[in-house]
Amino acid sequence: MVNVLMALQVILGIALILVIMPQENKTAMPSQYGAEGNQTYFKPKGKQAFLNKVTKVVSILFFINAIALIVVTK
């Protein structure tokens, strides 16, 4: 059982990396620091919205699997 959870953890980790890497960078500083802020009021569309949803699902599965791995090993 531990081997199956460990393999799943590795697969979820790789999936998380592959989902996060193509996302657009949104590091614009707020206008109070002298830079123009990004468009945070607008919802992402298309590919960006899909990647956000997949990132949330994979990250939740990753942490649930990590907790299950801890419980099984003890």
JSON list of C-alpha atoms in Angstrom, two decimals, residues 27-64:
[
{"chain": "A", "resi": 27, "resn": "THR", "atom": "CA", "xyz": [3.91, 39.55, -10.61]},
{"chain": "A", "resi": 28, "resn": "ALA", "atom": "CA", "xyz": [2.94, 43.16, -11.33]},
{"chain": "A", "resi": 29, "resn": "MET", "atom": "CA", "xyz": [3.33, 45.29, -8.24]},
{"chain": "A", "resi": 30, "resn": "PRO", "atom": "CA", "xyz": [0.32, 47.18, -6.89]},
{"chain": "A", "resi": 31, "resn": "SER", "atom": "CA", "xyz": [0.03, 50.84, -7.83]},
{"chain": "A", "resi": 32, "resn": "GLN", "atom": "CA", "xyz": [0.84, 51.93, -4.27]},
{"chain": "A", "resi": 33, "resn": "TYR", "atom": "CA", "xyz": [4.44, 50.84, -4.85]},
{"chain": "A", "resi": 34, "resn": "GLY", "atom": "CA", "xyz": [4.81, 52.91, -8.00]},
{"chain": "A", "resi": 35, "resn": "ALA", "atom": "CA", "xyz": [4.00, 50.29, -10.60]},
{"chain": "A", "resi": 36, "resn": "GLU", "atom": "CA", "xyz": [0.85, 49.75, -12.53]},
{"chain": "A", "resi": 37, "resn": "GLY", "atom": "CA", "xyz": [-1.26, 46.92, -11.11]},
{"chain": "A", "resi": 38, "resn": "ASN", "atom": "CA", "xyz": [-2.36, 44.00, -13.21]},
{"chain": "A", "resi": 39, "resn": "GLN", "atom": "CA", "xyz": [-5.94, 43.23, -14.15]},
{"chain": "A", "resi": 40, "resn": "THR", "atom": "CA", "xyz": [-6.90, 41.37, -10.99]},
{"chain": "A", "resi": 41, "resn": "TYR", "atom": "CA", "xyz": [-10.57, 42.29, -11.29]},
{"chain": "A", "resi": 42, "resn": "PHE", "atom": "CA", "xyz": [-11.04, 40.30, -14.47]},
{"chain": "A", "resi": 43, "resn": "LYS", "atom": "CA", "xyz": [-11.50, 36.54, -14.38]},
{"chain": "A", "resi": 44, "resn": "PRO", "atom": "CA", "xyz": [-9.10, 34.44, -16.43]},
{"chain": "A", "resi": 45, "resn": "LYS", "atom": "CA", "xyz": [-10.52, 32.98, -19.61]},
{"chain": "A", "resi": 46, "resn": "GLY", "atom": "CA", "xyz": [-9.82, 29.94, -21.75]},
{"chain": "A", "resi": 47, "resn": "LYS", "atom": "CA", "xyz": [-6.58, 28.11, -21.13]},
{"chain": "A", "resi": 48, "resn": "GLN", "atom": "CA", "xyz": [-5.71, 30.11, -18.01]},
{"chain": "A", "resi": 49, "resn": "ALA", "atom": "CA", "xyz": [-9.03, 29.31, -16.31]},
{"chain": "A", "resi": 50, "resn": "PHE", "atom": "CA", "xyz": [-8.62, 25.61, -17.14]},
{"chain": "A", "resi": 51, "resn": "LEU", "atom": "CA", "xyz": [-5.08, 25.55, -15.77]},
{"chain": "A", "resi": 52, "resn": "ASN", "atom": "CA", "xyz": [-6.23, 27.27, -12.56]},
{"chain": "A", "resi": 53, "resn": "LYS", "atom": "CA", "xyz": [-8.93, 24.65, -11.99]},
{"chain": "A", "resi": 54, "resn": "VAL", "atom": "CA", "xyz": [-6.62, 21.73, -12.75]},
{"chain": "A", "resi": 55, "resn": "THR", "atom": "CA", "xyz": [-3.98, 23.20, -10.42]},
{"chain": "A", "resi": 56, "resn": "LYS", "atom": "CA", "xyz": [-6.48, 23.39, -7.57]},
{"chain": "A", "resi": 57, "resn": "VAL", "atom": "CA", "xyz": [-7.67, 19.81, -8.08]},
{"chain": "A", "resi": 58, "resn": "VAL", "atom": "CA", "xyz": [-4.18, 18.33, -8.41]},
{"chain": "A", "resi": 59, "resn": "SER", "atom": "CA", "xyz": [-2.86, 20.23, -5.40]},
{"chain": "A", "resi": 60, "resn": "ILE", "atom": "CA", "xyz": [-5.76, 19.05, -3.23]},
{"chain": "A", "resi": 61, "resn": "LEU", "atom": "CA", "xyz": [-5.16, 15.46, -4.35]},
{"chain": "A", "resi": 62, "resn": "PHE", "atom": "CA", "xyz": [-1.44, 15.88, -3.66]},
{"chain": "A", "resi": 63, "resn": "PHE", "atom": "CA", "xyz": [-2.02, 16.98, -0.06]},
{"chain": "A", "resi": 64, "resn": "ILE", "atom": "CA", "xyz": [-4.69, 14.34, 0.60]}
]
